[in-house]
CSV table of C-alpha atoms and ligand atoms in Angstrom, one decimal:
chain,number,residue,atom,x,y,z
A,1,MET,CA,-4.5,-0.8,-19.8
A,2,ARG,CA,-2.1,-1.5,-17.0
A,3,LEU,CA,-3.4,-0.5,-13.8
A,4,GLY,CA,-1.9,-0.3,-10.2
A,5,VAL,CA,-4.0,-0.7,-7.4
A,6,PHE,CA,-2.6,0.4,-3.9
A,7,GLY,CA,-4.8,-0.3,-1.0
A,8,GLY,CA,-3.9,0.7,2.8
A,9,THR,CA,-5.3,2.6,5.8
A,10,PHE,CA,-3.2,5.6,4.7
A,11,ASN,CA,-3.4,6.9,8.3
A,12,PRO,CA,-2.0,9.0,7.3
A,13,ILE,CA,-0.5,8.7,3.6
A,14,HIS,CA,3.3,9.5,3.6
A,15,HIS,CA,6.4,9.6,1.4
A,16,GLY,CA,7.1,5.8,1.7
A,17,HIS,CA,3.8,5.1,0.0
A,18,LEU,CA,4.2,7.7,-2.6
A,19,ARG,CA,7.6,7.1,-3.7
A,20,ALA,CA,7.3,3.3,-3.7
A,21,ALA,CA,4.0,3.9,-5.9
A,22,GLU,CA,5.8,6.1,-8.4
A,23,GLU,CA,8.8,3.9,-8.7
A,24,ALA,CA,6.3,0.8,-9.2
A,25,ARG,CA,4.5,2.9,-11.9
A,26,GLU,CA,7.6,3.5,-13.9
A,27,ILE,CA,9.1,0.0,-13.6
A,28,LEU,CA,5.8,-1.9,-14.5
A,29,ALA,CA,4.9,0.9,-17.1
A,30,LEU,CA,1.5,1.4,-15.4
A,31,ASP,CA,-1.0,3.7,-17.1
A,32,ARG,CA,-2.7,4.6,-13.7
A,33,VAL,CA,-2.2,3.9,-10.0
A,34,LEU,CA,-5.3,4.0,-8.0
A,35,PHE,CA,-5.0,4.5,-4.3
A,36,ILE,CA,-7.9,3.1,-2.3
A,37,PRO,CA,-8.0,4.0,1.5
A,38,SER,CA,-9.7,1.4,3.5
A,39,GLY,CA,-13.2,1.9,5.2
A,40,THR,CA,-13.4,2.3,9.0
A,41,PRO,CA,-14.0,-1.2,10.6
A,42,PRO,CA,-16.8,-1.2,13.3
A,43,LEU,CA,-14.4,-1.7,16.1
A,44,LYS,CA,-12.1,1.1,15.1
A,45,SER,CA,-9.0,1.7,16.9
A,46,ARG,CA,-8.6,5.0,18.7
A,47,GLU,CA,-5.6,5.7,16.4
A,48,LEU,CA,-7.6,5.4,13.0
A,49,ALA,CA,-8.8,8.7,11.4
A,50,ALA,CA,-12.1,8.9,10.2
A,51,ALA,CA,-12.3,7.4,6.7
A,52,GLY,CA,-13.4,10.9,5.4
A,53,HIS,CA,-10.2,12.5,6.7
A,54,ARG,CA,-7.9,9.6,5.4
A,55,LEU,CA,-9.6,9.9,2.0
A,56,ASP,CA,-9.0,13.9,2.1
A,57,MET,CA,-5.3,13.4,2.9
A,58,THR,CA,-4.9,10.9,-0.1
A,59,HIS,CA,-6.3,13.3,-2.4
A,60,ARG,CA,-4.2,16.1,-1.2
A,61,ALA,CA,-1.1,13.9,-1.3
A,62,ILE,CA,-1.5,12.8,-4.9
A,63,SER,CA,-2.4,16.1,-6.3
A,64,GLY,CA,0.1,17.0,-8.8
A,65,ASN,CA,0.6,13.6,-10.2
A,66,PRO,CA,-1.1,12.9,-13.4
A,67,PHE,CA,-0.9,9.1,-13.2
A,68,PHE,CA,-2.3,8.9,-9.6
A,69,GLU,CA,-6.1,8.7,-8.6
A,70,VAL,CA,-8.0,8.1,-5.4
A,71,LEU,CA,-11.1,5.9,-5.3
A,72,ASP,CA,-13.4,6.0,-2.5
A,73,ILE,CA,-15.0,2.5,-2.9
A,74,GLU,CA,-13.7,1.2,0.3
A,75,CYS,CA,-14.2,4.5,2.3
A,76,ALA,CA,-17.7,4.9,1.0
A,77,ALA,CA,-18.8,1.3,2.1
A,78,PRO,CA,-20.0,1.1,5.8
A,79,GLY,CA,-18.0,-1.3,7.9
A,80,LYS,CA,-14.9,-3.3,6.9
A,81,SER,CA,-13.8,-3.6,3.6
A,82,TYR,CA,-12.0,-6.6,2.0
A,83,THR,CA,-9.4,-6.5,-0.7
A,84,VAL,CA,-11.0,-9.6,-2.5
A,85,ASN,CA,-14.1,-7.7,-3.0
A,86,THR,CA,-12.5,-4.5,-4.0
A,87,LEU,CA,-10.4,-6.4,-6.7
A,88,GLU,CA,-13.6,-8.1,-8.0
A,89,LYS,CA,-15.3,-4.6,-8.3
A,90,LEU,CA,-12.2,-3.3,-10.1
A,91,ARG,CA,-12.3,-6.2,-12.6
A,92,ASP,CA,-15.8,-5.3,-13.4
A,93,LEU,CA,-15.0,-1.6,-13.8
A,94,HIS,CA,-12.0,-2.2,-16.0
A,95,PRO,CA,-12.7,-5.3,-17.9
A,96,GLY,CA,-9.5,-6.5,-19.8
A,97,ALA,CA,-7.2,-4.3,-17.6
A,98,GLU,CA,-4.1,-5.9,-16.3
A,99,ILE,CA,-4.2,-5.3,-12.5
A,100,TYR,CA,-1.2,-5.1,-10.1
A,101,PHE,CA,-2.1,-5.0,-6.7
A,102,MET,CA,0.7,-3.1,-4.9
A,103,LEU,CA,1.8,-3.9,-1.3
A,104,GLY,CA,4.8,-4.0,0.9
A,105,ILE,CA,6.6,-7.3,1.9
A,106,ASP,CA,5.1,-7.0,5.2
A,107,ALA,CA,1.5,-6.8,3.8
A,108,PHE,CA,2.2,-9.6,1.3
A,109,LEU,CA,3.3,-11.8,4.3
A,110,ASP,CA,0.1,-11.0,6.0
A,111,ILE,CA,-2.2,-12.3,3.1
A,112,PRO,CA,-3.2,-15.8,4.7
A,113,ASN,CA,-4.8,-13.7,7.4
A,114,TRP,CA,-7.0,-11.8,5.0
A,115,ARG,CA,-10.4,-12.9,3.5
A,116,SER,CA,-10.3,-15.6,0.9
A,117,PRO,CA,-6.4,-15.5,0.2
A,118,ASP,CA,-6.6,-18.1,-2.6
A,119,ARG,CA,-9.4,-16.2,-4.5
A,120,LEU,CA,-7.5,-13.0,-4.0
A,121,LEU,CA,-4.4,-14.4,-5.7
A,122,GLU,CA,-6.5,-15.4,-8.5
A,123,LEU,CA,-7.8,-11.9,-9.3
A,124,ALA,CA,-4.8,-9.8,-9.9
A,125,ASN,CA,-0.9,-9.8,-10.2
A,126,PHE,CA,1.0,-8.4,-7.5
A,127,ALA,CA,3.8,-5.9,-7.1
A,128,VAL,CA,5.6,-6.6,-3.9
A,129,LEU,CA,7.3,-3.4,-2.6
A,130,LEU,CA,10.6,-3.3,-0.6
A,131,ARG,CA,10.1,-2.0,2.8
A,132,PRO,CA,12.9,-1.5,5.5
A,133,GLY,CA,12.4,-3.9,8.3
A,134,SER,CA,11.5,-6.7,5.8
A,135,ARG,CA,13.8,-8.6,3.4
A,136,PHE,CA,12.7,-10.5,0.4
A,137,ALA,CA,14.1,-13.5,1.8
A,138,ASP,CA,11.3,-13.5,4.2
A,139,LEU,CA,9.0,-14.5,1.4
A,140,MET,CA,10.2,-17.9,1.8
A,141,LYS,CA,7.6,-18.0,4.7
A,142,SER,CA,4.8,-17.2,2.4
A,143,PRO,CA,2.7,-20.2,1.2
A,144,HIS,CA,1.9,-18.3,-1.9
A,145,ALA,CA,5.1,-17.7,-3.5
A,146,ARG,CA,7.1,-20.2,-5.4
A,147,ILE,CA,10.8,-19.1,-5.4
A,148,GLY,CA,14.2,-20.2,-4.2
A,149,GLN,CA,16.0,-18.7,-1.2
A,150,ASP,CA,19.1,-17.8,-3.1
A,151,VAL,CA,17.4,-15.7,-5.6
A,152,LEU,CA,15.6,-13.9,-2.9
A,153,GLU,CA,19.0,-13.3,-1.3
A,154,GLN,CA,20.6,-11.9,-4.4
A,155,LEU,CA,17.7,-9.6,-4.6
A,156,ASP,CA,18.2,-8.4,-1.1
A,157,GLU,CA,21.9,-7.8,-1.7
A,158,GLY,CA,21.0,-5.4,-4.8
A,159,SER,CA,20.3,-7.1,-7.9
A,160,PRO,CA,18.4,-7.3,-10.1
A,161,GLU,CA,16.0,-4.2,-10.1
A,162,SER,CA,12.8,-6.2,-10.2
A,163,LEU,CA,12.0,-10.0,-10.4
A,164,ARG,CA,9.0,-11.9,-11.6
A,165,ILE,CA,8.1,-14.8,-9.7
A,166,ALA,CA,5.2,-17.3,-10.1
A,167,LEU,CA,2.5,-17.6,-7.7
A,168,LYS,CA,0.6,-20.8,-6.8
A,169,THR,CA,-2.3,-19.5,-8.9
A,170,SER,CA,-1.8,-18.7,-12.5
A,171,ARG,CA,-0.8,-15.1,-11.4
A,172,GLU,CA,2.6,-13.5,-10.9
A,173,ALA,CA,4.3,-11.3,-8.4
A,174,VAL,CA,6.8,-8.8,-9.4
A,175,LEU,CA,9.3,-8.1,-6.6
A,176,LEU,CA,10.5,-4.4,-6.8
A,177,ARG,CA,13.6,-3.0,-5.3
A,178,ASN,CA,12.3,0.5,-4.9
A,179,THR,CA,14.2,3.0,-3.0
A,180,PRO,CA,13.8,1.8,0.6
A,181,LEU,CA,12.5,4.7,2.9
A,182,ALA,CA,12.0,3.7,6.4
A,183,ILE,CA,8.8,5.6,6.9
A,184,SER,CA,5.7,4.3,8.8
A,185,ALA,CA,2.3,5.7,9.6
A,186,THR,CA,2.8,4.2,13.1
A,187,ASP,CA,5.9,6.2,13.7
A,188,ILE,CA,4.4,9.5,12.2
A,189,ARG,CA,1.4,9.2,14.6
A,190,ARG,CA,3.9,8.6,17.6
A,191,ARG,CA,5.8,11.6,16.7
A,192,ILE,CA,2.6,13.7,16.5
A,193,ARG,CA,1.5,12.3,19.8
A,194,SER,CA,4.9,13.1,21.3
A,195,GLY,CA,4.7,16.8,19.9
A,196,LEU,CA,7.7,15.9,17.5
A,197,SER,CA,8.1,17.4,14.0
A,198,VAL,CA,6.9,15.2,11.0
A,199,LYS,CA,8.1,17.5,8.3
A,200,TYR,CA,9.7,15.9,5.2
A,201,LEU,CA,8.1,12.2,6.2
A,202,LEU,CA,4.8,13.3,4.3
A,203,PRO,CA,3.6,15.9,2.0
A,204,GLU,CA,3.3,19.5,3.4
A,205,ASN,CA,-0.3,19.7,2.4
A,206,VAL,CA,-1.0,16.4,4.3
A,207,GLU,CA,0.9,17.9,7.5
A,208,SER,CA,-1.1,21.0,7.4
A,209,PHE,CA,-4.4,19.1,7.4
A,210,ILE,CA,-3.1,16.8,10.2
A,211,ILE,CA,-2.5,20.2,12.1
A,212,SER,CA,-5.6,22.0,11.3
A,213,GLU,CA,-7.8,19.0,12.2
A,214,ARG,CA,-5.8,17.9,15.0
A,215,LEU,CA,-5.5,14.4,14.1
A,216,TYR,CA,-3.4,11.9,16.0
A,217,CYS,CA,-2.6,14.2,18.8
A,218,ALA,CA,-3.0,12.7,22.4
A,219,GLU,CA,-5.4,15.4,23.8
A,220,LYS,CA,-8.1,14.0,21.3
A,221,ASP,CA,-8.0,10.2,22.3
B,301,ATP,P1,0.6,1.7,9.8
B,301,ATP,O1,2.0,2.0,10.6
B,301,ATP,O2,-0.2,2.3,10.4
B,301,ATP,O3,0.4,0.2,9.5
B,301,ATP,P2,1.8,2.0,7.2
B,301,ATP,O4,3.0,2.9,7.2
B,301,ATP,O5,2.2,0.5,7.3
B,301,ATP,O6,1.0,2.6,8.4
B,301,ATP,P3,-0.3,1.4,5.6
B,301,ATP,O7,-1.4,2.1,5.3
B,301,ATP,O8,-0.5,0.1,6.6
B,301,ATP,O9,0.9,2.1,6.0
B,301,ATP,O10,0.2,0.6,4.4
B,301,ATP,C1,-0.4,0.5,3.0
B,301,ATP,C2,0.6,-0.4,2.2
B,301,ATP,O11,1.7,0.5,1.9
B,301,ATP,C3,1.1,-1.6,2.7
B,301,ATP,O12,1.1,-2.6,1.7
B,301,ATP,C4,2.7,-1.3,3.2
B,301,ATP,O13,3.2,-2.5,3.1
B,301,ATP,C5,3.0,-0.2,2.2
B,301,ATP,N1,3.8,0.7,2.7
B,301,ATP,C6,3.8,1.4,3.8
B,301,ATP,N2,4.9,2.1,4.1
B,301,ATP,C7,5.8,1.8,3.1
B,301,ATP,C8,7.1,2.1,2.8
B,301,ATP,N3,7.8,3.0,3.6
B,301,ATP,N4,7.7,1.6,1.8
B,301,ATP,C9,7.2,0.6,1.0
B,301,ATP,N5,5.9,0.3,1.3
B,301,ATP,C10,5.1,0.7,2.3
B,302,MG,MG1,0.9,-0.9,8.0
């Protein structure tokens, strides 16, 4: 089985996440994509909705896509969750599965700040998603990827659709030129705080949940 694993705060989940996951599923021929909203760290920021709410929004967002599933393994655990532990659990739950951990270029570049990066890069393959604001050429800054600048610049210019590169472990990263959608949860929260519309940036059933629970609006802070 080929398994995509998409972690994030999903605060809230939006069409940038959903479309990138759907395109990664097709390009990598994944049997399933597991969305795993993170737990709530002890020092949670005012802007971070409760884990239960983020889980609920993720369930709503993926309903209707038979390939997508939500896992509450990070949300259900108290305290901060670490991707390295999540991937170890998933390997036990799905022995023999080929796992692709999906993440945007921005998140891939942040891996050196995560817990046990070297171990993390041994546990799965990676699917690196294009995200407006970052370029594949930025991956030259990653201590984990082995790749030449010219190839990355060609990818930024539009070809090929995807590129497999070796990591410094025995794993690989697939760089995906998914449709760039300049949507971020930070921008969605800012619009809600300012009383602006967020229509078409995220699924309607997520928007209605945010409104009914009065998430991210200034008065609650
Ligand atoms: P925030 O602004 O709160 O950080 P976000 O929009 O970046 O929210 P996250 O939950 O932090 O969303 O992201 C989870 C994963 O999804 C990360 O790997 C991130 O790079 C990726 N991602 C988020 N938005 C997009 C997008 N528009 N296109 C591609 N990947 C995205
Ligand atoms: Mg983010």
